[in-house]
């Protein structure tokens, strides 16, 4: 009851003209940064940080929260319309969002994404408001061994993603793991596979890699298939958000499951929204009655990934506020915001500055509603990009990709990287190799190695991991998933051979 009272007072405190105006501006800026590949939510928060110097603590933190929420949600726009994940969290949104856009269902795809982005955020903020201290205690029990178990479990999802052609899927995933080995090794900093090239010392950055695999390869494939024809994509008109009440109800179990995954992954520092989005997508596909529709324009894929990656926001705020530990890159920037305003994130924050904390909770929920209104208002404007003829649109996208890649780290090497991975993606397409296992392994590979090496340093041997019950749970579930996937593949091959 006390929490409800504090939350009610916080809502009254943030509903003043200055605060509302700054939150609307913050959400809008975040959406712009999130929708342009390379201009991530963390970059938007970093750029806004100096502007909050002269603000009060509450107004400054609420503005940063608004940018964060807009930045994560904005990634779905370019992911659906251009097959370019604006943020790493939106990778899995491209799997079904872009095929829907190609079929003329861009408005429906955007509508589904916007609504379930908002719902995922609200879900995690409710959990954040009422369960933060309890969940923070659970997060403290996670050591590198448990984090390794989660990453190993996520990696075994390649087997599910490769269902129907496991050899090709595992081969694609293996290449993804190989690319994570390039650069400085985690923990000891040994240079690996750099061949004397200084640019390779830092390895391949995530965003340029994703831009290359998805956007550049798609540009190459589309340009090849056009054959000199001038064409545009038709856009089907929709009412409201593009889906019926019956469809909405059918999406709810998927939403709830994905939001729980997103919140849970967000609580664990260092894992992030890209992993939660992929994990929830694979889980939704595995639990679906029609898994064969995933990857071909299935709205449930968008529901899963957008619910999860936005629920990660509230999850990542829990260790930040309760323990003073940032859950991801954006919350690390927000920790700087606390320091700027003389606040110390951690347990004492709830005692000394309860008004600021509950102001953040209220701002999270209010900014989510602002995000929903802004994106829904602009949805018809977003889809107009599909009316641009492809022979004009493709060069513009190529330039945007190059600018976004360069903006990530201010390195020309990242622009070269998008071309390298664009060609790899094109080759994958030609040989019918799935790109999803490649992306999943590329994202998980470095974390898997880092947590493994940290865990062995802490416990002296890998065998000691099995004394940790949480690790055992994830490890043996992963083994079970692998065995079941192999069994299904063998059974399908035997049935096909008999037929």
Short mmCIF file of C-alpha atoms in Angstrom, two decimals:
data_model
loop_
_atom_site.label_atom_id
_atom_site.label_comp_id
_atom_site.label_asym_id
_atom_site.label_seq_id
_atom_site.Cartn_x
_atom_site.Cartn_y
_atom_site.Cartn_z
CA UNK A 1 0.00 0.00 0.00
CA UNK A 2 2.88 2.33 0.77
CA UNK A 3 4.32 1.69 -2.70
CA UNK A 4 0.97 2.56 -4.29
CA UNK A 5 0.81 5.80 -2.31
CA UNK A 6 4.33 6.79 -3.33
CA UNK A 7 3.59 5.90 -6.95
CA UNK A 8 0.41 7.99 -6.90
CA UNK A 9 2.30 10.99 -5.54
CA UNK A 10 5.01 10.44 -8.17
CA UNK A 11 2.43 10.54 -11.00
CA UNK A 12 1.11 13.84 -9.64
CA UNK A 13 4.69 15.14 -9.48
CA UNK A 14 5.59 14.32 -13.11
CA UNK A 15 2.35 15.63 -14.65
CA UNK A 16 3.48 19.23 -14.98
CA UNK A 17 3.99 21.00 -18.35
CA UNK A 18 7.80 21.10 -18.20
CA UNK A 19 8.14 17.43 -17.25
CA UNK A 20 5.60 16.25 -19.85
CA UNK A 21 7.27 18.32 -22.57
CA UNK A 22 10.73 16.92 -21.76
CA UNK A 23 9.42 13.35 -21.70
CA UNK A 24 7.66 13.76 -25.07
CA UNK A 25 10.85 15.26 -26.54
CA UNK A 26 12.93 12.47 -25.00
CA UNK A 27 10.71 9.71 -26.40
CA UNK A 28 10.73 11.32 -29.86
CA UNK A 29 14.53 11.68 -29.85
CA UNK A 30 14.89 8.07 -28.67
CA UNK A 31 12.63 6.80 -31.47
CA UNK A 32 14.71 8.65 -34.08
CA UNK A 33 17.99 7.27 -32.69
CA UNK A 34 16.55 3.77 -32.34
CA UNK A 35 15.20 3.67 -35.89
CA UNK A 36 18.51 4.63 -37.53
CA UNK A 37 21.02 1.75 -37.51
CA UNK A 38 24.17 2.75 -35.67
CA UNK A 39 22.49 5.49 -33.62
CA UNK A 40 21.62 3.33 -30.62
CA UNK A 41 19.64 4.06 -27.45
CA UNK A 42 22.89 4.21 -25.44
CA UNK A 43 24.23 6.87 -27.83
CA UNK A 44 21.02 8.90 -27.45
CA UNK A 45 21.22 8.73 -23.64
CA UNK A 46 24.92 9.67 -23.74
CA UNK A 47 24.16 12.73 -25.88
CA UNK A 48 21.26 13.78 -23.65
CA UNK A 49 23.25 13.36 -20.44
CA UNK A 50 24.96 16.82 -20.54
CA UNK A 51 21.59 18.49 -21.20
CA UNK A 52 20.30 17.27 -17.83
CA UNK A 53 23.04 19.09 -15.84
CA UNK A 54 20.86 22.12 -15.13
CA UNK A 55 17.69 20.11 -14.41
CA UNK A 56 16.46 18.82 -11.08
CA UNK A 57 17.31 15.20 -10.28
CA UNK A 58 13.76 14.00 -10.97
CA UNK A 59 13.36 15.87 -14.26
CA UNK A 60 16.83 14.85 -15.48
CA UNK A 61 16.36 11.13 -14.75
CA UNK A 62 12.83 11.13 -16.19
CA UNK A 63 14.18 12.64 -19.42
CA UNK A 64 16.86 9.95 -19.69
CA UNK A 65 14.23 7.26 -19.05
CA UNK A 66 12.12 8.71 -21.90
CA UNK A 67 15.07 8.54 -24.31
CA UNK A 68 15.81 4.95 -23.23
CA UNK A 69 12.23 3.78 -23.83
CA UNK A 70 11.95 5.54 -27.19
CA UNK A 71 15.34 4.22 -28.33
CA UNK A 72 14.58 0.56 -27.64
CA UNK A 73 11.12 0.71 -29.24
CA UNK A 74 12.29 2.74 -32.26
CA UNK A 75 14.42 -0.14 -33.49
CA UNK A 76 11.33 -1.99 -34.75
CA UNK A 77 10.62 0.65 -37.42
CA UNK A 78 13.66 0.07 -39.62
CA UNK A 79 13.67 -3.65 -38.71
CA UNK A 80 10.20 -4.09 -40.21
CA UNK A 81 10.35 -1.64 -43.11
CA UNK A 82 13.95 -2.02 -44.29
CA UNK A 83 15.21 -5.29 -42.77
CA UNK A 84 17.73 -3.19 -40.82
CA UNK A 85 17.65 -3.73 -37.03
CA UNK A 86 17.92 -0.19 -35.67
CA UNK A 87 19.17 -1.62 -32.36
CA UNK A 88 20.62 -5.01 -31.46
CA UNK A 89 17.41 -5.68 -29.50
CA UNK A 90 15.39 -5.62 -32.75
CA UNK A 91 17.29 -8.39 -34.57
CA UNK A 92 14.57 -11.01 -34.24
CA UNK A 93 11.90 -8.46 -35.29
CA UNK A 94 13.34 -8.58 -38.82
CA UNK A 95 12.65 -12.33 -39.12
CA UNK A 96 8.88 -11.87 -39.51
CA UNK A 97 8.44 -8.09 -39.64
CA UNK A 98 10.23 -7.62 -42.96
CA UNK A 99 8.45 -10.54 -44.71
CA UNK A 100 5.13 -9.04 -43.56
CA UNK A 101 6.16 -5.67 -45.02
CA UNK A 102 7.08 -7.36 -48.31
CA UNK A 103 3.59 -8.89 -48.44
CA UNK A 104 2.00 -5.45 -48.02
CA UNK A 105 1.26 -5.91 -44.30
CA UNK A 106 3.72 -3.29 -43.05
CA UNK A 107 1.05 -1.35 -41.13
CA UNK A 108 -0.15 -4.49 -39.36
CA UNK A 109 3.45 -5.49 -38.52
CA UNK A 110 4.17 -2.02 -37.12
CA UNK A 111 0.87 -2.02 -35.21
CA UNK A 112 1.63 -5.38 -33.59
CA UNK A 113 5.16 -4.28 -32.76
CA UNK A 114 4.12 -0.94 -31.26
CA UNK A 115 1.33 -2.37 -29.08
CA UNK A 116 3.35 -5.26 -27.70
CA UNK A 117 6.42 -3.06 -27.21
CA UNK A 118 4.28 -0.89 -24.95
CA UNK A 119 2.73 -3.87 -23.18
CA UNK A 120 6.14 -5.47 -22.61
CA UNK A 121 7.45 -2.25 -21.10
CA UNK A 122 4.40 -1.78 -18.85
CA UNK A 123 4.66 -5.40 -17.65
CA UNK A 124 8.32 -5.01 -16.67
CA UNK A 125 7.67 -1.64 -14.99
CA UNK A 126 4.94 -3.14 -12.83
CA UNK A 127 7.39 -5.89 -11.83
CA UNK A 128 10.05 -3.21 -11.25
CA UNK A 129 7.76 -1.13 -9.02
CA UNK A 130 6.54 -3.89 -6.73
CA UNK A 131 9.21 -6.62 -6.84
CA UNK A 132 12.55 -4.85 -7.38
CA UNK A 133 14.27 -5.65 -4.03
CA UNK A 134 13.15 -9.31 -4.10
CA UNK A 135 14.31 -9.85 -7.70
CA UNK A 136 17.61 -8.09 -7.00
CA UNK A 137 18.30 -10.67 -4.28
CA UNK A 138 17.75 -13.42 -6.85
CA UNK A 139 20.08 -11.69 -9.32
CA UNK A 140 22.83 -11.63 -6.69
CA UNK A 141 22.81 -15.44 -6.64
CA UNK A 142 23.91 -15.50 -10.31
CA UNK A 143 27.64 -15.99 -10.66
CA UNK A 144 29.57 -16.47 -13.94
CA UNK A 145 28.63 -20.16 -13.74
CA UNK A 146 24.89 -19.43 -13.87
CA UNK A 147 25.36 -16.84 -16.62
CA UNK A 148 27.34 -19.41 -18.61
CA UNK A 149 24.47 -21.87 -18.17
CA UNK A 150 21.97 -19.35 -19.56
CA UNK A 151 24.24 -18.54 -22.53
CA UNK A 152 24.79 -22.24 -23.21
CA UNK A 153 21.03 -22.79 -23.09
CA UNK A 154 20.51 -19.87 -25.52
CA UNK A 155 23.15 -21.30 -27.84
CA UNK A 156 21.34 -24.66 -28.04
CA UNK A 157 18.38 -22.80 -29.50
CA UNK A 158 20.29 -23.07 -32.79
CA UNK A 159 19.06 -26.66 -32.90
CA UNK A 160 15.44 -25.46 -32.85
CA UNK A 161 16.08 -22.67 -35.35
CA UNK A 162 17.68 -25.25 -37.67
CA UNK A 163 14.70 -27.61 -37.49
CA UNK A 164 14.23 -29.33 -40.84
CA UNK A 165 17.83 -28.84 -41.95
CA UNK A 166 20.04 -29.18 -38.91
CA UNK A 167 23.32 -29.68 -40.77
CA UNK A 168 22.97 -26.37 -42.62
CA UNK A 169 21.86 -24.58 -39.45
CA UNK A 170 24.75 -25.90 -37.37
CA UNK A 171 27.19 -25.01 -40.13
CA UNK A 172 25.81 -21.45 -40.22
CA UNK A 173 26.03 -21.20 -36.44
CA UNK A 174 29.61 -22.50 -36.46
CA UNK A 175 30.64 -19.65 -38.75
CA UNK A 176 29.03 -17.20 -36.32
CA UNK A 177 31.10 -18.63 -33.45
CA UNK A 178 34.25 -18.42 -35.57
CA UNK A 179 33.80 -14.69 -36.11
CA UNK A 180 33.45 -14.06 -32.36
CA UNK A 181 36.95 -15.53 -31.90
CA UNK A 182 38.54 -12.72 -33.92
CA UNK A 183 40.18 -9.97 -31.87
CA UNK A 184 41.35 -9.71 -28.27
CA UNK A 185 40.42 -12.68 -26.09
CA UNK A 186 38.28 -11.89 -23.05
CA UNK A 187 40.00 -11.87 -19.64
CA UNK A 188 43.65 -12.19 -20.77
CA UNK A 189 43.55 -9.93 -23.88
CA UNK A 190 45.48 -12.29 -26.19
CA UNK A 191 45.24 -11.31 -29.86
CA UNK A 192 43.59 -14.03 -31.95
CA UNK A 193 43.21 -14.37 -35.73
CA UNK A 194 44.13 -10.73 -36.37
CA UNK A 195 46.82 -11.59 -38.98
CA UNK A 196 48.73 -8.48 -38.00
CA UNK A 197 45.80 -6.17 -38.81
CA UNK A 198 45.37 -3.58 -36.04
CA UNK A 199 41.71 -3.00 -37.03
CA UNK A 200 40.88 -6.61 -36.15
CA UNK A 201 42.21 -6.24 -32.60
CA UNK A 202 38.81 -5.02 -31.41
CA UNK A 203 36.99 -7.73 -33.38
CA UNK A 204 33.77 -7.16 -35.31
CA UNK A 205 31.24 -4.87 -33.64
CA UNK A 206 27.69 -6.16 -33.27
CA UNK A 207 25.76 -3.44 -35.12
CA UNK A 208 27.92 -3.30 -38.29
CA UNK A 209 27.76 -7.10 -38.42
CA UNK A 210 23.97 -7.09 -38.19
CA UNK A 211 23.64 -4.27 -40.73
CA UNK A 212 25.78 -6.26 -43.15
CA UNK A 213 24.07 -9.62 -42.63
CA UNK A 214 20.55 -8.23 -42.91
CA UNK A 215 20.52 -4.95 -44.82
CA UNK A 216 23.47 -5.16 -47.23
CA UNK A 217 22.79 -8.78 -48.19
CA UNK A 218 19.13 -7.91 -48.78
CA UNK A 219 20.16 -4.97 -50.98
CA UNK A 220 22.34 -7.31 -53.06
CA UNK A 221 19.63 -9.98 -53.36
CA UNK A 222 16.90 -7.42 -54.19
CA UNK A 223 19.05 -5.64 -56.77
CA UNK A 224 19.80 -8.96 -58.42
CA UNK A 225 16.15 -10.02 -58.55
CA UNK A 226 14.86 -6.67 -59.87
CA UNK A 227 16.30 -7.25 -63.34
CA UNK A 228 16.00 -3.58 -64.22
CA UNK A 229 12.30 -3.41 -63.29
CA UNK A 230 10.96 -0.39 -61.40
CA UNK A 231 8.63 -1.58 -58.64
CA UNK A 232 7.25 -0.60 -55.25
CA UNK A 233 5.67 -2.63 -52.46
CA UNK A 234 1.87 -2.41 -52.13
CA UNK A 235 0.54 -1.30 -48.73
CA UNK A 236 -2.68 -2.79 -47.38
CA UNK A 237 -4.83 -0.36 -45.42
CA UNK A 238 -5.80 -1.37 -41.90
CA UNK A 239 -8.05 -0.13 -39.12
CA UNK A 240 -6.59 0.77 -35.74
CA UNK A 241 -3.41 -1.19 -35.13
CA UNK A 242 -4.15 -3.74 -37.85
CA UNK A 243 -5.26 -6.73 -35.77
CA UNK A 244 -8.60 -7.86 -34.37
CA UNK A 245 -9.59 -8.41 -30.74
CA UNK A 246 -9.64 -12.16 -31.42
CA UNK A 247 -6.04 -12.02 -32.68
CA UNK A 248 -5.03 -9.90 -29.70
CA UNK A 249 -6.42 -12.48 -27.25
CA UNK A 250 -4.62 -15.28 -29.11
CA UNK A 251 -1.33 -13.36 -28.76
CA UNK A 252 -1.63 -12.97 -24.96
CA UNK A 253 0.00 -16.30 -23.87
CA UNK A 254 2.94 -15.57 -26.18
CA UNK A 255 3.16 -12.03 -24.81
CA UNK A 256 3.14 -13.12 -21.17
CA UNK A 257 5.80 -15.79 -21.74
CA UNK A 258 8.02 -13.42 -23.73
CA UNK A 259 7.63 -10.56 -21.24
CA UNK A 260 8.70 -12.87 -18.40
CA UNK A 261 11.75 -13.97 -20.42
CA UNK A 262 12.63 -10.35 -21.21
CA UNK A 263 12.27 -9.19 -17.60
CA UNK A 264 14.29 -12.14 -16.31
CA UNK A 265 17.12 -11.67 -18.82
CA UNK A 266 17.14 -7.91 -18.18
CA UNK A 267 17.77 -8.45 -14.46
CA UNK A 268 21.02 -10.30 -15.22
CA UNK A 269 23.79 -7.76 -15.92
CA UNK A 270 25.57 -8.00 -19.26
CA UNK A 271 23.21 -10.25 -21.23
CA UNK A 272 20.82 -7.69 -22.72
CA UNK A 273 17.79 -7.27 -25.00
CA UNK A 274 19.27 -8.94 -28.09
CA UNK A 275 19.54 -12.25 -26.23
CA UNK A 276 16.08 -11.98 -24.67
CA UNK A 277 14.53 -11.14 -28.06
CA UNK A 278 16.17 -14.13 -29.73
CA UNK A 279 15.38 -16.49 -26.84
CA UNK A 280 11.72 -15.48 -26.71
CA UNK A 281 11.44 -15.77 -30.51
CA UNK A 282 12.82 -19.31 -30.48
CA UNK A 283 10.61 -20.24 -27.52
CA UNK A 284 7.52 -18.87 -29.32
CA UNK A 285 8.41 -20.84 -32.44
CA UNK A 286 8.96 -24.02 -30.44
CA UNK A 287 5.66 -23.62 -28.53
CA UNK A 288 3.62 -22.65 -31.60
CA UNK A 289 1.11 -24.96 -33.29
CA UNK A 290 2.36 -23.72 -36.67
CA UNK A 291 6.15 -23.24 -36.34
CA UNK A 292 6.59 -23.50 -40.11
CA UNK A 293 5.01 -20.03 -40.49
CA UNK A 294 7.76 -18.34 -38.46
CA UNK A 295 10.23 -16.49 -40.65
CA UNK A 296 7.65 -16.07 -43.40
CA UNK A 297 5.64 -13.20 -41.94
CA UNK A 298 4.08 -14.51 -38.71
CA UNK A 299 2.83 -11.78 -36.32
CA UNK A 300 3.56 -14.03 -33.33
CA UNK A 301 7.28 -13.65 -34.04
CA UNK A 302 6.97 -9.87 -33.69
CA UNK A 303 4.88 -10.25 -30.51
CA UNK A 304 7.57 -12.44 -28.95
CA UNK A 305 10.62 -10.34 -29.73
CA UNK A 306 9.08 -6.90 -29.10
CA UNK A 307 7.46 -7.98 -25.83
CA UNK A 308 10.77 -9.41 -24.63
CA UNK A 309 13.19 -6.68 -25.70
CA UNK A 310 11.04 -3.93 -24.20
CA UNK A 311 10.44 -5.92 -21.01
CA UNK A 312 14.24 -6.00 -20.70
CA UNK A 313 14.12 -2.24 -19.93
CA UNK A 314 12.35 -2.71 -16.61
CA UNK A 315 14.45 -5.77 -15.83
CA UNK A 316 17.71 -3.87 -16.44
CA UNK A 317 16.54 -1.05 -14.16
CA UNK A 318 16.20 -3.41 -11.19
CA UNK A 319 19.93 -4.07 -10.55
CA UNK A 320 20.66 -0.42 -11.40
CA UNK A 321 18.31 1.05 -8.81
CA UNK A 322 18.54 -1.62 -6.09
CA UNK A 323 22.20 -2.63 -6.33
CA UNK A 324 23.84 0.18 -8.30
CA UNK A 325 24.87 -2.37 -10.98
CA UNK A 326 23.99 -1.39 -14.59
CA UNK A 327 22.19 -4.18 -16.44
CA UNK A 328 23.26 -3.06 -19.93
CA UNK A 329 25.03 -0.27 -21.82
CA UNK A 330 22.15 2.18 -21.52
CA UNK A 331 21.73 1.75 -17.78
CA UNK A 332 25.49 2.27 -17.44
CA UNK A 333 24.93 5.70 -18.99
CA UNK A 334 22.03 6.29 -16.62
CA UNK A 335 24.27 5.44 -13.68
CA UNK A 336 26.30 8.45 -14.81
CA UNK A 337 23.09 10.47 -14.62
CA UNK A 338 22.64 9.48 -10.98
CA UNK A 339 26.20 10.56 -10.18
CA UNK A 340 25.73 13.89 -11.97
CA UNK A 341 22.74 14.69 -9.78
CA UNK A 342 24.44 13.60 -6.56
CA UNK A 343 22.43 10.39 -6.18
CA UNK A 344 23.92 7.07 -5.13
CA UNK A 345 22.22 4.12 -6.83
CA UNK A 346 21.76 1.22 -4.45
CA UNK A 347 19.64 0.19 -1.43
CA UNK A 348 19.95 3.59 0.28
CA UNK A 349 18.42 5.28 -2.78
CA UNK A 350 15.00 3.94 -1.73
CA UNK A 351 15.48 5.41 1.75
CA UNK A 352 17.10 8.78 0.99
CA UNK A 353 15.50 9.59 -2.38
CA UNK A 354 12.26 7.62 -2.53
CA UNK A 355 10.58 10.50 -4.38
CA UNK A 356 13.14 10.27 -7.22
CA UNK A 357 12.87 6.46 -7.41
CA UNK A 358 9.09 6.40 -7.62
CA UNK A 359 9.25 9.37 -9.98
CA UNK A 360 11.32 7.14 -12.29
CA UNK A 361 8.76 4.33 -11.94
CA UNK A 362 5.93 6.71 -12.84
CA UNK A 363 7.94 8.22 -15.70
CA UNK A 364 8.61 4.74 -17.12
CA UNK A 365 4.90 4.01 -17.37
CA UNK A 366 3.94 7.46 -18.63
CA UNK A 367 6.72 7.50 -21.26
CA UNK A 368 5.53 4.11 -22.52
CA UNK A 369 2.09 5.61 -23.16
CA UNK A 370 3.74 8.58 -24.91
CA UNK A 371 5.74 6.15 -27.06
CA UNK A 372 2.56 4.29 -27.99
CA UNK A 373 0.77 7.51 -29.01
CA UNK A 374 3.75 8.96 -30.93
CA UNK A 375 4.44 5.78 -32.92
CA UNK A 376 0.78 5.11 -33.63
CA UNK A 377 0.29 8.71 -34.80
CA UNK A 378 3.27 8.40 -37.17
CA UNK A 379 2.58 4.85 -38.39
CA UNK A 380 1.12 6.00 -41.72
CA UNK A 381 4.13 8.21 -42.26
CA UNK A 382 6.56 5.37 -41.51
CA UNK A 383 5.13 3.07 -44.19
CA UNK A 384 5.44 5.73 -46.88
CA UNK A 385 9.08 4.69 -47.21
CA UNK A 386 7.82 1.54 -48.96
CA UNK A 387 6.26 3.66 -51.72
CA UNK A 388 9.68 4.88 -52.80
CA UNK A 389 10.75 2.88 -55.89
CA UNK A 390 13.42 0.33 -55.02
CA UNK A 391 15.93 1.68 -57.53
CA UNK A 392 15.88 4.92 -55.51
CA UNK A 393 15.40 3.38 -52.05
CA UNK A 394 18.25 0.84 -52.21
CA UNK A 395 21.10 3.38 -52.75
CA UNK A 396 19.64 5.55 -49.95
CA UNK A 397 19.58 2.55 -47.60
CA UNK A 398 23.17 1.71 -48.57
CA UNK A 399 24.31 5.23 -47.66
CA UNK A 400 22.33 5.10 -44.41
CA UNK A 401 23.95 1.76 -43.55
CA UNK A 402 27.44 3.17 -44.13
CA UNK A 403 26.73 6.27 -42.01
CA UNK A 404 25.19 4.16 -39.23
CA UNK A 405 28.12 1.74 -39.22
CA UNK A 406 30.65 4.58 -39.04
CA UNK A 407 28.71 6.31 -36.27
CA UNK A 408 28.94 3.22 -34.06
CA UNK A 409 32.66 3.61 -33.27
CA UNK A 410 33.85 6.31 -35.71
CA UNK A 411 35.89 3.69 -37.61
CA UNK A 412 36.12 3.22 -41.37
CA UNK A 413 36.75 -0.44 -40.59
CA UNK A 414 33.11 -0.78 -39.49
CA UNK A 415 31.99 0.47 -42.91
CA UNK A 416 34.23 -2.17 -44.49
CA UNK A 417 32.73 -4.72 -42.10
CA UNK A 418 29.18 -4.18 -43.35
CA UNK A 419 30.38 -4.97 -46.88
CA UNK A 420 32.18 -8.11 -45.69
CA UNK A 421 29.14 -9.39 -43.82
CA UNK A 422 26.85 -8.26 -46.63
CA UNK A 423 28.71 -10.57 -49.00
CA UNK A 424 28.60 -13.36 -46.38
CA UNK A 425 24.83 -12.87 -46.04
CA UNK A 426 24.48 -12.94 -49.83
CA UNK A 427 26.43 -16.22 -50.01
CA UNK A 428 24.23 -17.64 -47.24
CA UNK A 429 21.18 -16.74 -49.33
CA UNK A 430 22.62 -18.35 -52.45
CA UNK A 431 23.41 -21.61 -50.66
CA UNK A 432 20.13 -21.57 -48.67
CA UNK A 433 21.99 -21.31 -45.35
CA UNK A 434 19.89 -19.71 -42.56
CA UNK A 435 21.29 -16.47 -41.16
CA UNK A 436 19.47 -16.74 -37.82
CA UNK A 437 21.84 -19.37 -36.31
CA UNK A 438 24.80 -17.26 -37.47
CA UNK A 439 23.44 -14.17 -35.70
CA UNK A 440 22.51 -16.06 -32.51
CA UNK A 441 25.96 -17.66 -32.24
CA UNK A 442 27.70 -14.37 -33.02
CA UNK A 443 25.76 -12.61 -30.24
CA UNK A 444 26.14 -15.36 -27.65
CA UNK A 445 29.67 -16.59 -28.47
CA UNK A 446 31.69 -13.87 -26.73
CA UNK A 447 29.49 -13.89 -23.61
CA UNK A 448 29.69 -17.70 -23.48
CA UNK A 449 33.50 -17.65 -23.51
CA UNK A 450 33.74 -14.74 -21.06
CA UNK A 451 31.49 -16.33 -18.45
CA UNK A 452 33.16 -19.73 -18.90
CA UNK A 453 36.63 -18.30 -18.27
CA UNK A 454 35.45 -16.14 -15.35
CA UNK A 455 33.70 -19.14 -13.81
CA UNK A 456 36.76 -21.38 -14.13
CA UNK A 457 38.91 -18.64 -12.57
CA UNK A 458 36.44 -18.35 -9.68
CA UNK A 459 35.77 -22.06 -9.07
CA UNK A 460 39.11 -23.45 -10.35
CA UNK A 461 37.45 -26.13 -12.53
CA UNK A 462 34.45 -26.62 -14.81
CA UNK A 463 33.29 -29.58 -12.70
CA UNK A 464 32.59 -27.15 -9.84
CA UNK A 465 29.85 -25.54 -11.97
CA UNK A 466 27.68 -28.62 -11.38
CA UNK A 467 27.51 -27.83 -7.67
CA UNK A 468 25.40 -24.78 -8.59
CA UNK A 469 21.68 -25.79 -8.85
CA UNK A 470 20.73 -22.90 -11.17
CA UNK A 471 23.54 -23.85 -13.57
CA UNK A 472 22.44 -27.50 -13.46
CA UNK A 473 18.89 -26.53 -14.36
CA UNK A 474 19.85 -24.54 -17.47
CA UNK A 475 22.62 -26.95 -18.52
CA UNK A 476 20.48 -30.09 -18.42
CA UNK A 477 17.51 -28.34 -20.03
CA UNK A 478 19.89 -27.35 -22.86
CA UNK A 479 21.10 -30.97 -23.21
CA UNK A 480 17.48 -32.15 -23.29
CA UNK A 481 16.66 -29.62 -26.03
CA UNK A 482 19.64 -30.82 -28.07
CA UNK A 483 18.69 -34.50 -27.68
CA UNK A 484 15.05 -33.84 -28.55
CA UNK A 485 16.00 -31.82 -31.63
CA UNK A 486 18.34 -34.56 -32.87
CA UNK A 487 15.67 -37.20 -32.21
CA UNK A 488 13.06 -35.23 -34.20
CA UNK A 489 15.52 -34.72 -37.05
CA UNK A 490 16.39 -38.44 -37.21
CA UNK A 491 12.72 -39.43 -37.02
CA UNK A 492 11.80 -37.05 -39.84
CA UNK A 493 14.70 -38.33 -41.97
CA UNK A 494 13.69 -41.98 -41.36
CA UNK A 495 10.04 -41.25 -42.24
CA UNK A 496 11.09 -39.44 -45.41
CA UNK A 497 13.38 -42.34 -46.40
CA UNK A 498 10.58 -44.88 -45.92
CA UNK A 499 8.18 -42.77 -47.98
#
